[in-house]
Short mmCIF file of the N, C-alpha and C atoms (twelve columns), coordinates in Angstrom:
data_MODEL
# 
_entry.id   MODEL 
# 
loop_
_atom_site.group_PDB 
_atom_site.id 
_atom_site.type_symbol 
_atom_site.label_atom_id 
_atom_site.label_alt_id 
_atom_site.label_comp_id 
_atom_site.label_asym_id 
_atom_site.label_seq_id 
_atom_site.Cartn_x 
_atom_site.Cartn_y 
_atom_site.Cartn_z 
_atom_site.pdbx_PDB_model_num 
ATOM 1   N N  . MET A 1   0.846   -1.163 0.000   1 
ATOM 2   C CA . MET A 1   0.000   0.000  0.000   1 
ATOM 3   C C  . MET A 1   0.899   1.236  0.000   1 
ATOM 4   N N  . ALA A 2   1.135   1.789  -1.157  1 
ATOM 5   C CA . ALA A 2   2.055   2.907  -1.305  1 
ATOM 6   C C  . ALA A 2   1.386   4.245  -1.063  1 
ATOM 7   N N  . GLU A 3   0.080   4.344  -1.303  1 
ATOM 8   C CA . GLU A 3   -0.592  5.625  -1.157  1 
ATOM 9   C C  . GLU A 3   -1.054  5.851  0.280   1 
ATOM 10  N N  . LYS A 4   -1.166  7.124  0.599   1 
ATOM 11  C CA . LYS A 4   -1.626  7.493  1.941   1 
ATOM 12  C C  . LYS A 4   -3.135  7.637  1.929   1 
ATOM 13  N N  . ILE A 5   -3.768  7.196  3.012   1 
ATOM 14  C CA . ILE A 5   -5.211  7.307  3.181   1 
ATOM 15  C C  . ILE A 5   -5.441  8.304  4.317   1 
ATOM 16  N N  . ASN A 6   -5.970  9.482  3.978   1 
ATOM 17  C CA . ASN A 6   -6.111  10.543 4.964   1 
ATOM 18  C C  . ASN A 6   -7.538  10.784 5.432   1 
ATOM 19  N N  . SER A 7   -8.507  10.042 4.874   1 
ATOM 20  C CA . SER A 7   -9.883  10.242 5.307   1 
ATOM 21  C C  . SER A 7   -10.664 8.939  5.177   1 
ATOM 22  N N  . ILE A 8   -11.809 8.919  5.790   1 
ATOM 23  C CA . ILE A 8   -12.667 7.733  5.731   1 
ATOM 24  C C  . ILE A 8   -13.143 7.526  4.300   1 
ATOM 25  N N  . ASP A 9   -13.406 8.616  3.577   1 
ATOM 26  C CA . ASP A 9   -13.838 8.500  2.179   1 
ATOM 27  C C  . ASP A 9   -12.768 7.830  1.334   1 
ATOM 28  N N  . GLU A 10  -11.516 8.220  1.524   1 
ATOM 29  C CA . GLU A 10  -10.426 7.598  0.780   1 
ATOM 30  C C  . GLU A 10  -10.303 6.120  1.132   1 
ATOM 31  N N  . LEU A 11  -10.515 5.797  2.404   1 
ATOM 32  C CA . LEU A 11  -10.472 4.399  2.832   1 
ATOM 33  C C  . LEU A 11  -11.594 3.600  2.168   1 
ATOM 34  N N  . GLU A 12  -12.771 4.204  2.066   1 
ATOM 35  C CA . GLU A 12  -13.907 3.553  1.401   1 
ATOM 36  C C  . GLU A 12  -13.583 3.312  -0.078  1 
ATOM 37  N N  . ARG A 13  -13.003 4.326  -0.737  1 
ATOM 38  C CA . ARG A 13  -12.636 4.160  -2.152  1 
ATOM 39  C C  . ARG A 13  -11.589 3.062  -2.307  1 
ATOM 40  N N  . MET A 14  -10.641 3.004  -1.387  1 
ATOM 41  C CA . MET A 14  -9.603  1.972  -1.449  1 
ATOM 42  C C  . MET A 14  -10.229 0.589  -1.265  1 
ATOM 43  N N  . LYS A 15  -11.187 0.479  -0.359  1 
ATOM 44  C CA . LYS A 15  -11.863 -0.795 -0.130  1 
ATOM 45  C C  . LYS A 15  -12.622 -1.215 -1.390  1 
ATOM 46  N N  . ALA A 16  -13.329 -0.262 -2.016  1 
ATOM 47  C CA . ALA A 16  -14.088 -0.568 -3.240  1 
ATOM 48  C C  . ALA A 16  -13.150 -1.012 -4.361  1 
ATOM 49  N N  . ALA A 17  -12.010 -0.327 -4.494  1 
ATOM 50  C CA . ALA A 17  -11.038 -0.694 -5.526  1 
ATOM 51  C C  . ALA A 17  -10.459 -2.071 -5.244  1 
ATOM 52  N N  . ALA A 18  -10.185 -2.358 -3.977  1 
ATOM 53  C CA . ALA A 18  -9.639  -3.668 -3.618  1 
ATOM 54  C C  . ALA A 18  -10.672 -4.757 -3.885  1 
ATOM 55  N N  . ASN A 19  -11.931 -4.496 -3.554  1 
ATOM 56  C CA . ASN A 19  -12.988 -5.479 -3.804  1 
ATOM 57  C C  . ASN A 19  -13.159 -5.736 -5.298  1 
ATOM 58  N N  . ALA A 20  -13.002 -4.691 -6.110  1 
ATOM 59  C CA . ALA A 20  -13.118 -4.846 -7.565  1 
ATOM 60  C C  . ALA A 20  -12.027 -5.749 -8.106  1 
ATOM 61  N N  . GLN A 21  -10.888 -5.771 -7.454  1 
ATOM 62  C CA . GLN A 21  -9.768  -6.611 -7.878  1 
ATOM 63  C C  . GLN A 21  -9.779  -7.963 -7.186  1 
ATOM 64  N N  . GLY A 22  -10.781 -8.176 -6.300  1 
ATOM 65  C CA . GLY A 22  -10.876 -9.446 -5.591  1 
ATOM 66  C C  . GLY A 22  -9.988  -9.506 -4.347  1 
ATOM 67  N N  . ALA A 23  -9.556  -8.371 -3.863  1 
ATOM 68  C CA . ALA A 23  -8.691  -8.317 -2.670  1 
ATOM 69  C C  . ALA A 23  -9.455  -7.623 -1.545  1 
ATOM 70  N N  . THR A 24  -8.839  -7.564 -0.393  1 
ATOM 71  C CA . THR A 24  -9.434  -6.878 0.748   1 
ATOM 72  C C  . THR A 24  -8.426  -5.907 1.346   1 
ATOM 73  N N  . VAL A 25  -8.927  -4.966 2.103   1 
ATOM 74  C CA . VAL A 25  -8.066  -4.021 2.812   1 
ATOM 75  C C  . VAL A 25  -7.826  -4.608 4.197   1 
ATOM 76  N N  . PRO A 26  -6.552  -4.897 4.515   1 
ATOM 77  C CA . PRO A 26  -6.283  -5.463 5.843   1 
ATOM 78  C C  . PRO A 26  -6.673  -4.480 6.949   1 
ATOM 79  N N  . ASN A 27  -7.265  -4.999 8.010   1 
ATOM 80  C CA . ASN A 27  -7.650  -4.206 9.183   1 
ATOM 81  C C  . ASN A 27  -8.626  -3.076 8.844   1 
ATOM 82  N N  . TYR A 28  -9.454  -3.273 7.837   1 
ATOM 83  C CA . TYR A 28  -10.370 -2.227 7.396   1 
ATOM 84  C C  . TYR A 28  -11.296 -1.771 8.518   1 
ATOM 85  N N  . GLN A 29  -11.946 -2.699 9.206   1 
ATOM 86  C CA . GLN A 29  -12.915 -2.336 10.243  1 
ATOM 87  C C  . GLN A 29  -12.260 -1.518 11.362  1 
ATOM 88  N N  . GLU A 30  -11.125 -2.021 11.824  1 
ATOM 89  C CA . GLU A 30  -10.430 -1.327 12.914  1 
ATOM 90  C C  . GLU A 30  -9.938  0.054  12.461  1 
ATOM 91  N N  . TRP A 31  -9.355  0.103  11.261  1 
ATOM 92  C CA . TRP A 31  -8.832  1.369  10.752  1 
ATOM 93  C C  . TRP A 31  -9.965  2.364  10.544  1 
ATOM 94  N N  . SER A 32  -11.075 1.890  10.039  1 
ATOM 95  C CA . SER A 32  -12.229 2.754  9.834   1 
ATOM 96  C C  . SER A 32  -12.688 3.359  11.166  1 
ATOM 97  N N  . GLN A 33  -12.753 2.528  12.206  1 
ATOM 98  C CA . GLN A 33  -13.163 3.018  13.529  1 
ATOM 99  C C  . GLN A 33  -12.143 4.007  14.089  1 
ATOM 100 N N  . ILE A 34  -10.870 3.702  13.903  1 
ATOM 101 C CA . ILE A 34  -9.809  4.599  14.376  1 
ATOM 102 C C  . ILE A 34  -9.920  5.953  13.670  1 
ATOM 103 N N  . MET A 35  -10.166 5.914  12.368  1 
ATOM 104 C CA . MET A 35  -10.278 7.176  11.619  1 
ATOM 105 C C  . MET A 35  -11.511 7.963  12.054  1 
ATOM 106 N N  . LYS A 36  -12.592 7.279  12.372  1 
ATOM 107 C CA . LYS A 36  -13.788 7.971  12.873  1 
ATOM 108 C C  . LYS A 36  -13.488 8.632  14.210  1 
ATOM 109 N N  . ASP A 37  -12.801 7.902  15.094  1 
ATOM 110 C CA . ASP A 37  -12.442 8.462  16.401  1 
ATOM 111 C C  . ASP A 37  -11.527 9.679  16.268  1 
ATOM 112 N N  . LEU A 38  -10.540 9.571  15.366  1 
ATOM 113 C CA . LEU A 38  -9.618  10.686 15.161  1 
ATOM 114 C C  . LEU A 38  -10.368 11.891 14.582  1 
ATOM 115 N N  . ASP A 39  -11.273 11.624 13.637  1 
ATOM 116 C CA . ASP A 39  -12.053 12.703 13.038  1 
ATOM 117 C C  . ASP A 39  -12.921 13.400 14.085  1 
ATOM 118 N N  . GLU A 40  -13.549 12.625 14.968  1 
ATOM 119 C CA . GLU A 40  -14.375 13.203 16.041  1 
ATOM 120 C C  . GLU A 40  -13.534 14.047 16.991  1 
ATOM 121 N N  . ALA A 41  -12.288 13.624 17.207  1 
ATOM 122 C CA . ALA A 41  -11.400 14.361 18.106  1 
ATOM 123 C C  . ALA A 41  -10.753 15.565 17.420  1 
ATOM 124 N N  . GLY A 42  -10.957 15.682 16.103  1 
ATOM 125 C CA . GLY A 42  -10.364 16.799 15.373  1 
ATOM 126 C C  . GLY A 42  -8.891  16.602 15.075  1 
ATOM 127 N N  . VAL A 43  -8.468  15.348 15.009  1 
ATOM 128 C CA . VAL A 43  -7.066  15.030 14.752  1 
ATOM 129 C C  . VAL A 43  -6.941  14.509 13.327  1 
ATOM 130 N N  . GLN A 44  -5.944  14.981 12.616  1 
ATOM 131 C CA . GLN A 44  -5.746  14.564 11.227  1 
ATOM 132 C C  . GLN A 44  -5.067  13.202 11.169  1 
ATOM 133 N N  . SER A 45  -5.497  12.404 10.224  1 
ATOM 134 C CA . SER A 45  -4.929  11.074 10.021  1 
ATOM 135 C C  . SER A 45  -3.478  11.181 9.579   1 
ATOM 136 N N  . THR A 46  -2.707  10.168 9.935   1 
ATOM 137 C CA . THR A 46  -1.307  10.138 9.508   1 
ATOM 138 C C  . THR A 46  -1.177  9.600  8.092   1 
ATOM 139 N N  . GLY A 47  -2.223  8.921  7.621   1 
ATOM 140 C CA . GLY A 47  -2.202  8.383  6.262   1 
ATOM 141 C C  . GLY A 47  -1.873  6.908  6.200   1 
ATOM 142 N N  . SER A 48  -1.521  6.326  7.331   1 
ATOM 143 C CA . SER A 48  -1.226  4.885  7.340   1 
ATOM 144 C C  . SER A 48  -1.915  4.234  8.534   1 
ATOM 145 N N  . TYR A 49  -2.178  2.937  8.367   1 
ATOM 146 C CA . TYR A 49  -2.848  2.209  9.445   1 
ATOM 147 C C  . TYR A 49  -1.998  2.223  10.715  1 
ATOM 148 N N  . GLN A 50  -0.717  1.914  10.602  1 
ATOM 149 C CA . GLN A 50  0.167   1.856  11.767  1 
ATOM 150 C C  . GLN A 50  0.274   3.218  12.445  1 
ATOM 151 N N  . GLY A 51  0.404   4.265  11.651  1 
ATOM 152 C CA . GLY A 51  0.508   5.612  12.211  1 
ATOM 153 C C  . GLY A 51  -0.772  6.029  12.918  1 
ATOM 154 N N  . ASP A 52  -1.933  5.747  12.280  1 
ATOM 155 C CA . ASP A 52  -3.214  6.088  12.897  1 
ATOM 156 C C  . ASP A 52  -3.451  5.284  14.162  1 
ATOM 157 N N  . LYS A 53  -3.066  4.011  14.126  1 
ATOM 158 C CA . LYS A 53  -3.241  3.157  15.306  1 
ATOM 159 C C  . LYS A 53  -2.382  3.675  16.460  1 
ATOM 160 N N  . ALA A 54  -1.133  4.046  16.178  1 
ATOM 161 C CA . ALA A 54  -0.242  4.573  17.218  1 
ATOM 162 C C  . ALA A 54  -0.770  5.906  17.752  1 
ATOM 163 N N  . LEU A 55  -1.255  6.766  16.853  1 
ATOM 164 C CA . LEU A 55  -1.803  8.060  17.260  1 
ATOM 165 C C  . LEU A 55  -3.047  7.870  18.123  1 
ATOM 166 N N  . HIS A 56  -3.908  6.957  17.722  1 
ATOM 167 C CA . HIS A 56  -5.131  6.652  18.473  1 
ATOM 168 C C  . HIS A 56  -4.771  6.125  19.862  1 
ATOM 169 N N  . SER A 57  -3.788  5.248  19.911  1 
ATOM 170 C CA . SER A 57  -3.334  4.683  21.190  1 
ATOM 171 C C  . SER A 57  -2.755  5.777  22.092  1 
ATOM 172 N N  . GLU A 58  -1.983  6.674  21.510  1 
ATOM 173 C CA . GLU A 58  -1.383  7.770  22.276  1 
ATOM 174 C C  . GLU A 58  -2.464  8.693  22.845  1 
ATOM 175 N N  . ILE A 59  -3.447  9.013  22.018  1 
ATOM 176 C CA . ILE A 59  -4.539  9.875  22.474  1 
ATOM 177 C C  . ILE A 59  -5.328  9.185  23.580  1 
ATOM 178 N N  . SER A 60  -5.586  7.894  23.402  1 
ATOM 179 C CA . SER A 60  -6.326  7.141  24.427  1 
ATOM 180 C C  . SER A 60  -5.579  7.130  25.757  1 
ATOM 181 N N  . LYS A 61  -4.271  6.931  25.699  1 
ATOM 182 C CA . LYS A 61  -3.458  6.929  26.922  1 
ATOM 183 C C  . LYS A 61  -3.484  8.302  27.597  1 
ATOM 184 N N  . THR A 62  -3.390  9.342  26.796  1 
ATOM 185 C CA . THR A 62  -3.423  10.703 27.337  1 
ATOM 186 C C  . THR A 62  -4.751  10.972 28.034  1 
ATOM 187 N N  . ILE A 63  -5.842  10.536 27.413  1 
ATOM 188 C CA . ILE A 63  -7.163  10.727 28.004  1 
ATOM 189 C C  . ILE A 63  -7.287  9.929  29.296  1 
ATOM 190 N N  . GLU A 64  -6.804  8.702  29.299  1 
ATOM 191 C CA . GLU A 64  -6.846  7.872  30.514  1 
ATOM 192 C C  . GLU A 64  -6.040  8.507  31.641  1 
ATOM 193 N N  . GLN A 65  -4.859  9.038  31.311  1 
ATOM 194 C CA . GLN A 65  -4.037  9.693  32.320  1 
ATOM 195 C C  . GLN A 65  -4.744  10.921 32.874  1 
ATOM 196 N N  . TYR A 66  -5.382  11.676 32.011  1 
ATOM 197 C CA . TYR A 66  -6.124  12.858 32.449  1 
ATOM 198 C C  . TYR A 66  -7.257  12.457 33.381  1 
ATOM 199 N N  . MET A 67  -7.982  11.394 33.018  1 
ATOM 200 C CA . MET A 67  -9.096  10.930 33.847  1 
ATOM 201 C C  . MET A 67  -8.587  10.460 35.213  1 
ATOM 202 N N  . GLU A 68  -7.483  9.743  35.233  1 
ATOM 203 C CA . GLU A 68  -6.898  9.293  36.498  1 
ATOM 204 C C  . GLU A 68  -6.472  10.483 37.348  1 
ATOM 205 N N  . GLN A 69  -5.870  11.471 36.706  1 
ATOM 206 C CA . GLN A 69  -5.444  12.674 37.420  1 
ATOM 207 C C  . GLN A 69  -6.651  13.384 38.024  1 
ATOM 208 N N  . GLN A 70  -7.741  13.465 37.273  1 
ATOM 209 C CA . GLN A 70  -8.958  14.105 37.772  1 
ATOM 210 C C  . GLN A 70  -9.525  13.336 38.962  1 
ATOM 211 N N  . LYS A 71  -9.489  11.998 38.894  1 
ATOM 212 C CA . LYS A 71  -9.975  11.173 40.004  1 
ATOM 213 C C  . LYS A 71  -9.146  11.421 41.259  1 
ATOM 214 N N  . VAL A 72  -7.825  11.481 41.099  1 
ATOM 215 C CA . VAL A 72  -6.927  11.713 42.233  1 
ATOM 216 C C  . VAL A 72  -7.190  13.098 42.830  1 
ATOM 217 N N  . GLU A 73  -7.318  14.115 41.979  1 
ATOM 218 C CA . GLU A 73  -7.569  15.468 42.472  1 
ATOM 219 C C  . GLU A 73  -8.916  15.553 43.182  1 
ATOM 220 N N  . GLN A 74  -9.909  14.865 42.647  1 
ATOM 221 C CA . GLN A 74  -11.231 14.871 43.271  1 
ATOM 222 C C  . GLN A 74  -11.174 14.167 44.626  1 
ATOM 223 N N  . ALA A 75  -10.445 13.051 44.688  1 
ATOM 224 C CA . ALA A 75  -10.314 12.323 45.958  1 
ATOM 225 C C  . ALA A 75  -9.593  13.185 46.990  1 
ATOM 226 N N  . GLN A 76  -8.568  13.916 46.557  1 
ATOM 227 C CA . GLN A 76  -7.838  14.796 47.473  1 
ATOM 228 C C  . GLN A 76  -8.741  15.923 47.966  1 
ATOM 229 N N  . GLN A 77  -9.567  16.445 47.086  1 
ATOM 230 C CA . GLN A 77  -10.467 17.526 47.473  1 
ATOM 231 C C  . GLN A 77  -11.506 17.021 48.481  1 
ATOM 232 N N  . VAL A 78  -12.034 15.821 48.254  1 
ATOM 233 C CA . VAL A 78  -13.004 15.242 49.189  1 
ATOM 234 C C  . VAL A 78  -12.340 14.999 50.538  1 
ATOM 235 N N  . LYS A 79  -11.116 14.478 50.508  1 
ATOM 236 C CA . LYS A 79  -10.390 14.207 51.750  1 
ATOM 237 C C  . LYS A 79  -10.128 15.507 52.513  1 
ATOM 238 N N  . LYS A 80  -9.732  16.546 51.796  1 
ATOM 239 C CA . LYS A 80  -9.470  17.840 52.435  1 
ATOM 240 C C  . LYS A 80  -10.745 18.387 53.056  1 
ATOM 241 N N  . THR A 81  -11.853 18.263 52.335  1 
ATOM 242 C CA . THR A 81  -13.136 18.735 52.854  1 
ATOM 243 C C  . THR A 81  -13.512 17.979 54.116  1 
ATOM 244 N N  . GLN A 82  -13.294 16.663 54.097  1 
ATOM 245 C CA . GLN A 82  -13.623 15.852 55.264  1 
ATOM 246 C C  . GLN A 82  -12.722 16.182 56.446  1 
ATOM 247 N N  . GLU A 83  -11.468 16.526 56.166  1 
ATOM 248 C CA . GLU A 83  -10.541 16.888 57.244  1 
ATOM 249 C C  . GLU A 83  -10.856 18.272 57.803  1 
ATOM 250 N N  . ASP A 84  -11.284 19.185 56.942  1 
ATOM 251 C CA . ASP A 84  -11.588 20.551 57.378  1 
ATOM 252 C C  . ASP A 84  -12.884 20.636 58.170  1 
ATOM 253 N N  . GLN A 85  -13.825 19.768 57.888  1 
ATOM 254 C CA . GLN A 85  -15.129 19.838 58.550  1 
ATOM 255 C C  . GLN A 85  -15.019 19.661 60.068  1 
ATOM 256 N N  . PRO A 86  -14.301 18.653 60.583  1 
ATOM 257 C CA . PRO A 86  -14.178 18.559 62.046  1 
ATOM 258 C C  . PRO A 86  -13.481 19.770 62.663  1 
ATOM 259 N N  . LYS A 87  -12.527 20.361 61.960  1 
ATOM 260 C CA . LYS A 87  -11.849 21.558 62.466  1 
ATOM 261 C C  . LYS A 87  -12.848 22.693 62.617  1 
ATOM 262 N N  . LYS A 88  -13.707 22.845 61.618  1 
ATOM 263 C CA . LYS A 88  -14.709 23.915 61.675  1 
ATOM 264 C C  . LYS A 88  -15.669 23.672 62.832  1 
ATOM 265 N N  . ILE A 89  -16.061 22.421 63.018  1 
ATOM 266 C CA . ILE A 89  -16.967 22.088 64.121  1 
ATOM 267 C C  . ILE A 89  -16.289 22.364 65.454  1 
ATOM 268 N N  . ALA A 90  -15.030 21.956 65.576  1 
ATOM 269 C CA . ALA A 90  -14.294 22.187 66.821  1 
ATOM 270 C C  . ALA A 90  -14.140 23.681 67.085  1 
ATOM 271 N N  . GLU A 91  -13.835 24.453 66.046  1 
ATOM 272 C CA . GLU A 91  -13.711 25.902 66.217  1 
ATOM 273 C C  . GLU A 91  -15.044 26.508 66.641  1 
ATOM 274 N N  . SER A 92  -16.108 26.039 66.037  1 
ATOM 275 C CA . SER A 92  -17.446 26.533 66.387  1 
ATOM 276 C C  . SER A 92  -17.798 26.152 67.823  1 
ATOM 277 N N  . ASP A 93  -17.483 24.922 68.215  1 
ATOM 278 C CA . ASP A 93  -17.745 24.482 69.587  1 
ATOM 279 C C  . ASP A 93  -16.948 25.307 70.585  1 
ATOM 280 N N  . ASN A 94  -15.678 25.558 70.271  1 
ATOM 281 C CA . ASN A 94  -14.844 26.378 71.156  1 
ATOM 282 C C  . ASN A 94  -15.410 27.782 71.277  1 
ATOM 283 N N  . GLU A 95  -15.865 28.331 70.165  1 
ATOM 284 C CA . GLU A 95  -16.431 29.672 70.180  1 
ATOM 285 C C  . GLU A 95  -17.710 29.703 71.028  1 
ATOM 286 N N  . GLN A 96  -18.537 28.687 70.867  1 
ATOM 287 C CA . GLN A 96  -19.782 28.627 71.643  1 
ATOM 288 C C  . GLN A 96  -19.485 28.452 73.143  1 
ATOM 289 N N  . ALA A 97  -18.478 27.637 73.458  1 
ATOM 290 C CA . ALA A 97  -18.104 27.442 74.862  1 
ATOM 291 C C  . ALA A 97  -17.594 28.743 75.463  1 
ATOM 292 N N  . LEU A 98  -16.818 29.496 74.693  1 
ATOM 293 C CA . LEU A 98  -16.307 30.781 75.165  1 
ATOM 294 C C  . LEU A 98  -17.459 31.763 75.395  1 
ATOM 295 N N  . LYS A 99  -18.392 31.800 74.461  1 
ATOM 296 C CA . LYS A 99  -19.555 32.690 74.617  1 
ATOM 297 C C  . LYS A 99  -20.365 32.300 75.854  1 
ATOM 298 N N  . ALA A 100 -20.543 31.007 76.070  1 
ATOM 299 C CA . ALA A 100 -21.301 30.545 77.236  1 
ATOM 300 C C  . ALA A 100 -20.584 30.916 78.529  1 
ATOM 301 N N  . THR A 101 -19.273 30.775 78.559  1 
ATOM 302 C CA . THR A 101 -18.499 31.120 79.742  1 
ATOM 303 C C  . THR A 101 -18.619 32.614 80.035  1 
ATOM 304 N N  . VAL A 102 -18.487 33.439 79.016  1 
ATOM 305 C CA . VAL A 102 -18.602 34.887 79.202  1 
ATOM 306 C C  . VAL A 102 -20.005 35.242 79.683  1 
ATOM 307 N N  . ALA A 103 -21.022 34.620 79.090  1 
ATOM 308 C CA . ALA A 103 -22.401 34.898 79.496  1 
ATOM 309 C C  . ALA A 103 -22.638 34.477 80.944  1 
ATOM 310 N N  . ASN A 104 -22.136 33.311 81.314  1 
ATOM 311 C CA . ASN A 104 -22.291 32.840 82.696  1 
ATOM 312 C C  . ASN A 104 -21.565 33.751 83.673  1 
ATOM 313 N N  . ALA A 105 -20.361 34.161 83.312  1 
ATOM 314 C CA . ALA A 105 -19.597 35.040 84.202  1 
ATOM 315 C C  . ALA A 105 -20.295 36.383 84.348  1 
ATOM 316 N N  . THR A 106 -20.797 36.899 83.243  1 
ATOM 317 C CA . THR A 106 -21.493 38.191 83.280  1 
ATOM 318 C C  . THR A 106 -22.753 38.099 84.124  1 
ATOM 319 N N  . SER A 107 -23.547 37.046 83.877  1 
ATOM 320 C CA . SER A 107 -24.789 36.930 84.657  1 
ATOM 321 C C  . SER A 107 -24.484 36.695 86.134  1 
ATOM 322 N N  . SER A 108 -23.438 35.955 86.441  1 
ATOM 323 C CA . SER A 108 -23.060 35.745 87.843  1 
ATOM 324 C C  . SER A 108 -22.627 37.055 88.481  1 
ATOM 325 N N  . MET A 109 -21.895 37.851 87.742  1 
ATOM 326 C CA . MET A 109 -21.440 39.130 88.258  1 
ATOM 327 C C  . MET A 109 -22.630 40.070 88.473  1 
ATOM 328 N N  . ILE A 110 -23.552 40.079 87.550  1 
ATOM 329 C CA . ILE A 110 -24.745 40.926 87.690  1 
ATOM 330 C C  . ILE A 110 -25.552 40.484 88.903  1 
ATOM 331 N N  . LEU A 111 -25.714 39.172 89.046  1 
ATOM 332 C CA . LEU A 111 -26.484 38.656 90.183  1 
ATOM 333 C C  . LEU A 111 -25.795 38.991 91.503  1 
ATOM 334 N N  . SER A 112 -24.486 38.865 91.565  1 
ATOM 335 C CA . SER A 112 -23.783 39.172 92.817  1 
ATOM 336 C C  . SER A 112 -23.870 40.661 93.137  1 
ATOM 337 N N  . ASP A 113 -23.737 41.516 92.108  1 
ATOM 338 C CA . ASP A 113 -23.888 42.961 92.337  1 
ATOM 339 C C  . ASP A 113 -25.296 43.289 92.817  1 
ATOM 340 N N  . TYR A 114 -26.276 42.644 92.206  1 
ATOM 341 C CA . TYR A 114 -27.661 42.874 92.601  1 
ATOM 342 C C  . TYR A 114 -27.874 42.500 94.065  1 
ATOM 343 N N  . MET A 115 -27.348 41.310 94.436  1 
ATOM 344 C CA . MET A 115 -27.511 40.854 95.820  1 
ATOM 345 C C  . MET A 115 -26.782 41.792 96.782  1 
ATOM 346 N N  . LYS A 116 -25.605 42.277 96.406  1 
ATOM 347 C CA . LYS A 116 -24.830 43.180 97.257  1 
ATOM 348 C C  . LYS A 116 -25.615 44.472 97.484  1 
ATOM 349 N N  . TYR A 117 -26.139 45.061 96.408  1 
ATOM 350 C CA . TYR A 117 -26.916 46.294 96.543  1 
ATOM 351 C C  . TYR A 117 -28.231 46.048 97.258  1 
ATOM 352 N N  . TYR A 118 -28.838 44.899 97.086  1 
ATOM 353 C CA . TYR A 118 -30.099 44.563 97.754  1 
ATOM 354 C C  . TYR A 118 -29.892 44.534 99.270  1 
ATOM 355 N N  . HIS A 119 -28.773 43.895 99.664  1 
ATOM 356 C CA . HIS A 119 -28.487 43.822 101.098 1 
ATOM 357 C C  . HIS A 119 -28.108 45.192 101.662 1 
ATOM 358 N N  . LEU A 120 -27.483 46.046 100.867 1 
ATOM 359 C CA . LEU A 120 -27.145 47.377 101.338 1 
ATOM 360 C C  . LEU A 120 -28.403 48.228 101.519 1 
ATOM 361 N N  . ILE A 121 -29.371 48.031 100.662 1 
ATOM 362 C CA . ILE A 121 -30.593 48.810 100.753 1 
ATOM 363 C C  . ILE A 121 -31.478 48.318 101.894 1 
ATOM 364 N N  . SER A 122 -31.547 47.043 102.130 1 
ATOM 365 C CA . SER A 122 -32.467 46.549 103.149 1 
ATOM 366 C C  . SER A 122 -31.914 46.599 104.536 1 
# 
């Protein structure tokens, strides 16, 4: 196969010409699918089955690596969120405990002052 096949249409014409001569195009089904995938991705064919197959494999690996990276980043984000949540709760609890202590101290002080003045008046 000396000529380059750069599109699905050219591959179809090559298949028709081969059928007219009583021959077949090796790996036609797979190559056709690879060319469709490359066309959908906006990638130009290399013109040969081996080149397109290698390019398709490279793109697939890149996509898989990207997906794995996204999964790892998402897992890290979930883990960080889960780790931050108890800290926020603890900070909120500490703040509420501090407010309660101040309120109790203030009310105790007010009550003691009231009792002191009550006894002074009576």
